[in-house]
mmCIF file of C-alpha atoms in Angstrom:
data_model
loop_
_atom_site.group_PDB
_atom_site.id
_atom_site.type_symbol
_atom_site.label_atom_id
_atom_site.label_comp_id
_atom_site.label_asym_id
_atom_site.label_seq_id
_atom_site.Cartn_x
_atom_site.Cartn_y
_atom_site.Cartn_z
ATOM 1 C CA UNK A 1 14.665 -14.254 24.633
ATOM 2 C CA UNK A 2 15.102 -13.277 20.991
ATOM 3 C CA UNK A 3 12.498 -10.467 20.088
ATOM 4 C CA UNK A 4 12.277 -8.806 16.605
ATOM 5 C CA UNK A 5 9.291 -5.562 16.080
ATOM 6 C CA UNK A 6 8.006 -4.484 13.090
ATOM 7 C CA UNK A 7 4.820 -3.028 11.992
ATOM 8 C CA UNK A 8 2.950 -5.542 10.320
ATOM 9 C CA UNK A 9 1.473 -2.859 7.538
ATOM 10 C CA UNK A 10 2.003 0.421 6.405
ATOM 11 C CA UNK A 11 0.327 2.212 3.492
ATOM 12 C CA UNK A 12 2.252 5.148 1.481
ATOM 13 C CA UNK A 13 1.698 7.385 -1.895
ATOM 14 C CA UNK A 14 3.831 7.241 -4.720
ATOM 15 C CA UNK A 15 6.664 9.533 -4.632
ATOM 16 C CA UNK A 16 6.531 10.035 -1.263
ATOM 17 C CA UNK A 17 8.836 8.878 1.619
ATOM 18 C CA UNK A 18 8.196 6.058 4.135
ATOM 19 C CA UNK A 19 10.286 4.864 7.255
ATOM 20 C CA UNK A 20 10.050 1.305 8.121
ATOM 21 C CA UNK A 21 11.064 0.674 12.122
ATOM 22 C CA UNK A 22 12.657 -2.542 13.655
ATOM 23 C CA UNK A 23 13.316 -2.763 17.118
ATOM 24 C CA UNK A 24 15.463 -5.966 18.606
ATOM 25 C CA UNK A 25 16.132 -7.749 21.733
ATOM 26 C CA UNK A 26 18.711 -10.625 20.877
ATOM 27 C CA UNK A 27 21.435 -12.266 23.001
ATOM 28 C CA UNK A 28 23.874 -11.408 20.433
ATOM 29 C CA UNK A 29 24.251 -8.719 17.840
ATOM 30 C CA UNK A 30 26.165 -9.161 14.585
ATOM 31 C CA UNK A 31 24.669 -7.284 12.447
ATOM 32 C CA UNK A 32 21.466 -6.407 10.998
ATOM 33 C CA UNK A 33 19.839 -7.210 7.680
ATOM 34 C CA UNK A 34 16.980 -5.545 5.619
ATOM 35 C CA UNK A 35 15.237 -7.898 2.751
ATOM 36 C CA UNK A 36 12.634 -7.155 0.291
ATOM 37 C CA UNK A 37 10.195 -9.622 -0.577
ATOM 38 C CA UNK A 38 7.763 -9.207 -2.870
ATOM 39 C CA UNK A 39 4.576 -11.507 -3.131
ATOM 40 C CA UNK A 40 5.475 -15.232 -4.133
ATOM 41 C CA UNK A 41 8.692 -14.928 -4.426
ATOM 42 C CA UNK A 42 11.549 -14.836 -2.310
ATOM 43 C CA UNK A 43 13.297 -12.635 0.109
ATOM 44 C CA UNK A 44 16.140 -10.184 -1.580
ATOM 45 C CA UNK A 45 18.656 -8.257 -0.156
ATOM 46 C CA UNK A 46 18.614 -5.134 0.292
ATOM 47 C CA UNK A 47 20.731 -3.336 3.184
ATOM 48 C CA UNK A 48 23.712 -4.269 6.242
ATOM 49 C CA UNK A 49 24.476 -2.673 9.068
ATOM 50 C CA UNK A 50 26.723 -3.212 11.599
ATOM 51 C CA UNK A 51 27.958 -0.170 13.164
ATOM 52 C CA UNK A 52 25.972 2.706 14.122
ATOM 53 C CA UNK A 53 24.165 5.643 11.636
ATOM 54 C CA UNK A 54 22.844 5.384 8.303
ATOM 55 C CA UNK A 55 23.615 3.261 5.141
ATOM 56 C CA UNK A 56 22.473 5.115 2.017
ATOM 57 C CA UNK A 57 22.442 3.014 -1.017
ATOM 58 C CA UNK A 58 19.991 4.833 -3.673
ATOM 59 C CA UNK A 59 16.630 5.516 -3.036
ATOM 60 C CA UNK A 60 16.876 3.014 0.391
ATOM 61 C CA UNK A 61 18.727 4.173 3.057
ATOM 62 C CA UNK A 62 19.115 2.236 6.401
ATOM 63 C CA UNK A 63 20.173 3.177 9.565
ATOM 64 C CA UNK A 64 20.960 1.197 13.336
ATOM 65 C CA UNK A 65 21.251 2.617 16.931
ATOM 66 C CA UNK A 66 22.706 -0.651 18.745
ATOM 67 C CA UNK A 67 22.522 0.909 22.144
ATOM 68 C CA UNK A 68 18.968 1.353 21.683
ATOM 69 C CA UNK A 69 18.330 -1.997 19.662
ATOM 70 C CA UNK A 70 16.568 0.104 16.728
ATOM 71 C CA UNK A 71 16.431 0.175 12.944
ATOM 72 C CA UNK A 72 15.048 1.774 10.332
ATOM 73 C CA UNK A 73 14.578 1.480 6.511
ATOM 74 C CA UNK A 74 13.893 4.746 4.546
ATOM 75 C CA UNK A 75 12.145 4.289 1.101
ATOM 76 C CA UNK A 76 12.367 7.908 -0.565
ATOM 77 C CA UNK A 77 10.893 8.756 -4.135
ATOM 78 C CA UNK A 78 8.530 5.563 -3.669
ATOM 79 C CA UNK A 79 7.259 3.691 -6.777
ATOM 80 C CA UNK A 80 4.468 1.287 -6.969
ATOM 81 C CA UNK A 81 7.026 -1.809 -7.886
ATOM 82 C CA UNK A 82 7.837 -0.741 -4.079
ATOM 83 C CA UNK A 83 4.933 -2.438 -2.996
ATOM 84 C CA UNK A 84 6.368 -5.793 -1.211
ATOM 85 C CA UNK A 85 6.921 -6.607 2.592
ATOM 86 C CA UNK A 86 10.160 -5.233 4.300
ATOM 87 C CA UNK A 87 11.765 -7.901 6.509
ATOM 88 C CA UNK A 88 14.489 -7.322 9.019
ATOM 89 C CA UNK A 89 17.123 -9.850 10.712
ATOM 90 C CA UNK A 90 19.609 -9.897 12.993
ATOM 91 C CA UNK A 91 22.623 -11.894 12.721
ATOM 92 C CA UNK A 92 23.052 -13.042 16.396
ATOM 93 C CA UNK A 93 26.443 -15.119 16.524
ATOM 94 C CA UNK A 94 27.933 -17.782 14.387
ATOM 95 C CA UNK A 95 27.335 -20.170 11.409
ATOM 96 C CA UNK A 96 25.562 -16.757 10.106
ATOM 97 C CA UNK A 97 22.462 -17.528 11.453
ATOM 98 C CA UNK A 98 19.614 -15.153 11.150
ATOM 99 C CA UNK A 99 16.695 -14.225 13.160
ATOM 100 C CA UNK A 100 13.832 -12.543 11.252
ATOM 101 C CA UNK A 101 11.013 -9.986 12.231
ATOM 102 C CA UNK A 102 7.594 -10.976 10.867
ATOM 103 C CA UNK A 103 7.633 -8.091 8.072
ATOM 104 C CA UNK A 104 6.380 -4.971 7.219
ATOM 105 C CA UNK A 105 3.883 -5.128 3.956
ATOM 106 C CA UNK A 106 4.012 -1.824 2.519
ATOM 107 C CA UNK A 107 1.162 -1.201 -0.005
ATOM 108 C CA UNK A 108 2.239 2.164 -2.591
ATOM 109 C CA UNK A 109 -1.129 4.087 -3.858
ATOM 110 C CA UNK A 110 -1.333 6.452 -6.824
ATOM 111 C CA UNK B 1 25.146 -14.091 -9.673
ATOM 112 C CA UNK B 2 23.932 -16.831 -6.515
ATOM 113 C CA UNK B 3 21.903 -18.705 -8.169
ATOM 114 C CA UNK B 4 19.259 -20.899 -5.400
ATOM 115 C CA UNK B 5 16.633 -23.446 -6.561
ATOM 116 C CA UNK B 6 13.995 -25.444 -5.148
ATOM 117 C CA UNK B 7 12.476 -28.421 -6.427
ATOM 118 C CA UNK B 8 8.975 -27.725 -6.579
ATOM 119 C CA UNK B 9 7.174 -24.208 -6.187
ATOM 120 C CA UNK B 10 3.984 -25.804 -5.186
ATOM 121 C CA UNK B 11 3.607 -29.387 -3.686
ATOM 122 C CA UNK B 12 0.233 -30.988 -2.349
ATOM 123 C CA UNK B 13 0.498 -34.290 0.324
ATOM 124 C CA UNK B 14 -1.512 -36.009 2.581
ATOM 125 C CA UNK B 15 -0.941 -36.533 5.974
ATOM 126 C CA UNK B 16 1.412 -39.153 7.443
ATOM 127 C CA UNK B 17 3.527 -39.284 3.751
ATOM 128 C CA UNK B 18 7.156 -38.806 3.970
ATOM 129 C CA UNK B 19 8.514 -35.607 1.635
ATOM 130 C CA UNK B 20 11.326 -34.451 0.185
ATOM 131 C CA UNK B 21 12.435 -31.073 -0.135
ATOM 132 C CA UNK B 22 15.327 -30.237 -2.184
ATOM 133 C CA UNK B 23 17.505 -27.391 -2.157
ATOM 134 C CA UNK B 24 20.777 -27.032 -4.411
ATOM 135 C CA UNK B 25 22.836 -23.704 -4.574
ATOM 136 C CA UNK B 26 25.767 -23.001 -7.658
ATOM 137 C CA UNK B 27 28.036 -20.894 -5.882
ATOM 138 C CA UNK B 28 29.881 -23.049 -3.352
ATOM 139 C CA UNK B 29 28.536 -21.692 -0.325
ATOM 140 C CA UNK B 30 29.399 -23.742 2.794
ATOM 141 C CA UNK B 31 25.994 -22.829 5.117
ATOM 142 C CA UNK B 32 23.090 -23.937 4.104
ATOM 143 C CA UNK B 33 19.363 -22.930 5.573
ATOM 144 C CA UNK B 34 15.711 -24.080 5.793
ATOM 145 C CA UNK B 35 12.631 -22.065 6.920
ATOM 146 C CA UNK B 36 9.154 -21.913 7.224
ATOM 147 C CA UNK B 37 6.964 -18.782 6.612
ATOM 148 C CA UNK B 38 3.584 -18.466 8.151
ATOM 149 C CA UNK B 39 1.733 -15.223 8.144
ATOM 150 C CA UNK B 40 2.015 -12.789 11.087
ATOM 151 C CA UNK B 41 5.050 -15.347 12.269
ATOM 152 C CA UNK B 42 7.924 -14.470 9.852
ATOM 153 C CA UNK B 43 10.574 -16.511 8.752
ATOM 154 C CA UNK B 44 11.754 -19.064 10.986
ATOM 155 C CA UNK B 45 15.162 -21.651 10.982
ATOM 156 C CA UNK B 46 13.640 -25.133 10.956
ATOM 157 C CA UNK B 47 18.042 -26.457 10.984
ATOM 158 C CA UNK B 48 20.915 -25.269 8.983
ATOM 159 C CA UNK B 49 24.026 -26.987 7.764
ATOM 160 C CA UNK B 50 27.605 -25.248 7.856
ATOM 161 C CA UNK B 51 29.745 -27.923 5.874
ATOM 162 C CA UNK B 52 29.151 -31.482 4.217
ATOM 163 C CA UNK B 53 27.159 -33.739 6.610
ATOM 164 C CA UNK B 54 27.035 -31.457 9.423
ATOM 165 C CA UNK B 55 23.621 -29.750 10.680
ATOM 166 C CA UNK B 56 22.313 -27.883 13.795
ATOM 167 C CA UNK B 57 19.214 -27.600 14.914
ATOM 168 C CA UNK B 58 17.452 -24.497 14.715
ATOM 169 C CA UNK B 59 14.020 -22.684 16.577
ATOM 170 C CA UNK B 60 11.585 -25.356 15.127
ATOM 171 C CA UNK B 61 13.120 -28.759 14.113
ATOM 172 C CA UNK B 62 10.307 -30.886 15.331
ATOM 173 C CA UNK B 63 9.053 -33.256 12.710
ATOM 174 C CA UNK B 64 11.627 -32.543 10.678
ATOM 175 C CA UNK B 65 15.099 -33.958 9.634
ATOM 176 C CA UNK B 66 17.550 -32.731 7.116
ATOM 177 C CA UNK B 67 20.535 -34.041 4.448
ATOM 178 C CA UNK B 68 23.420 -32.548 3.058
ATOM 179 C CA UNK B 69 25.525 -35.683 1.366
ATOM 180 C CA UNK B 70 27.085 -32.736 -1.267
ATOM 181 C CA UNK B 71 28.085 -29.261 -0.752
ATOM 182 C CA UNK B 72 25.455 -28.124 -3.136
ATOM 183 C CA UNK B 73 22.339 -29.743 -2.322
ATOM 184 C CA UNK B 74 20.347 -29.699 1.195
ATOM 185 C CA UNK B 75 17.320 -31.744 2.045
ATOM 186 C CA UNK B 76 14.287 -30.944 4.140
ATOM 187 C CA UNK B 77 12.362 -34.196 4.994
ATOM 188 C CA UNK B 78 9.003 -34.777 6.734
ATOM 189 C CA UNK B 79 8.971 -38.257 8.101
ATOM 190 C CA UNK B 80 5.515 -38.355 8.417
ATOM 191 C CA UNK B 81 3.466 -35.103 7.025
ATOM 192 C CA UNK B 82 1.258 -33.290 9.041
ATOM 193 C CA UNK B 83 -1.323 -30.973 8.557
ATOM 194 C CA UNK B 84 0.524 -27.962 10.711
ATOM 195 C CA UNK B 85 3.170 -28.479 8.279
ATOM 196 C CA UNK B 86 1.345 -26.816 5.400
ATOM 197 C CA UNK B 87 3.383 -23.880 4.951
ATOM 198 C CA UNK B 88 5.990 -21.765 2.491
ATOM 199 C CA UNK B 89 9.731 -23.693 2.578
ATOM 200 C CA UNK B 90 12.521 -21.388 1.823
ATOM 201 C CA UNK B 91 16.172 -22.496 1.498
ATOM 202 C CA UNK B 92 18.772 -19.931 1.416
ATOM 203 C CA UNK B 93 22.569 -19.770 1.347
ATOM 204 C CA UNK B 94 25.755 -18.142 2.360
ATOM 205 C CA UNK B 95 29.514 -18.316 2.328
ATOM 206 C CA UNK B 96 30.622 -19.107 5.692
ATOM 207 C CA UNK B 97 31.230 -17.102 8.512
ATOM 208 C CA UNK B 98 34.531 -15.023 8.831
ATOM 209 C CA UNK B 99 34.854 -14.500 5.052
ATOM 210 C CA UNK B 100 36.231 -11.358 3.620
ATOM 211 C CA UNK B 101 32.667 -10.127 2.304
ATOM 212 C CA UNK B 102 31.743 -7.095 4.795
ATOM 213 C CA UNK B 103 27.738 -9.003 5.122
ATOM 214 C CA UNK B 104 27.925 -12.034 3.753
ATOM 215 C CA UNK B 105 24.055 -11.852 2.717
ATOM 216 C CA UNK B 106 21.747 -14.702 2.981
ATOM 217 C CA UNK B 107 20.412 -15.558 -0.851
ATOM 218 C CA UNK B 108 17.203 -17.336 -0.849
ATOM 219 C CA UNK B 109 15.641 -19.672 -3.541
ATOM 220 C CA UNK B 110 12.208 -19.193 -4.952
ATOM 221 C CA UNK B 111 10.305 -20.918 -1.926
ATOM 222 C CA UNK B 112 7.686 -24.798 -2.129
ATOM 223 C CA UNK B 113 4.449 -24.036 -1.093
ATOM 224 C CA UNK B 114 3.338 -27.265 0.599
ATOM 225 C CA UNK B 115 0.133 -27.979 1.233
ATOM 226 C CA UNK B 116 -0.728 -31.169 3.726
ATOM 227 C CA UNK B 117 -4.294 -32.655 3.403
#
């Protein structure tokens, strides 16, 4: 079966750091995707990885074990325009398809 | 920049119409996507199309069917609405696989929120 974890909500201050986990079980494995969304509108783009260790891109940083089917999304320096849900996908095979986790909403206090 | 848009943002039927979703993207992407996103369940592919005419079904294509008579434009229909069908549509695109671009990112359009009476 195709399996995608996330915690469904997670609650952070600003300025701090948060890490966002994904754990998979696909049949396939071509890559892995992390998208922000923020309420009402749609899903962005924010990080790709494919091989293994950590993606820094800014303030977000991403990083992928494939032998143990695990993910994670680092937020550092968070703001309250942070505040959205975090999804993750897996690219499983061809035609680019995409399987999703159910998202993370992350809520950013003062 | 990959520009995606949806017909409606918000759309109210009731049961047993027929409706039309449309999707058109502006920068030639070959695949084409629909999903539904229900809380606690995520996104999820209802079919996708990889070239002109051709589709695939994905994880949930029951009671829907789909169009793509242009490369631009993709159609989600409901034959005959149901109330289980009230939901958020997305559409997103992508070049096709094998291309030169290292992730070849999904980009999604603004999303119809339909709600079936």
């Amino acid at each position: 079966g195709q399996n995608i974890d996330q915690p469904t909500e997670m609650t952070a201050t600003e300025g701090a750091i948060v890490q966002i986990n994904c754990t998979y079980q696909t049949s396939g494995f071509n890559g892995l995707f992390w998208y922000q969304q923020h309420a009402g509108e749609a899903p962005t783009f924010l990080s790709y990885n494919v091989l293994d260790g950590l993606e820094e891109k800014g303030r977000f940083s991403s990083f992928l074990s494939r032998s143990k089917g695990y993910s994670y999304l680092l937020l550092k320096e968070l703001q309250m325009k942070d505040s959205a849900s975090y999804l993750c996908a897996v690219r499983t095979g061809g035609y680019n398809k995409l399987i999703f986790g159910a998202g993370t909403r992350l809520a950013v206090h003062p | 920049d990959v520009k995606v848009t949806q017909s409606s943002r918000y759309l109210v039927k009731r049961t047993g119409e027929k409706v039309f979703l449309e999707c058109v993207q502006d920068m030639d992407h070959e695949n084409m996507f629909w999903y539904r996103q229900d809380p606690g369940l995520g996104l999820r592919l209802i079919y996708f199309s990889y070239d002109v005419k051709m589709k695939e079904k994905g994880d949930i294509p029951e009671g829907y069917s789909v169009s793509r008579e242009k490369k631009e434009r993709f159609s989600l229909i409901l034959e005959s609405a149901s109330t289980n069908q009230t939901s958020m549509y997305l559409c997103a695109s992508s070049l096709a696989s094998g291309t030169s671009r290292a992730y070849n990112e999904q980009f999604f359009g603004p999303g119809t929120r339909l709600t079936v009476l």
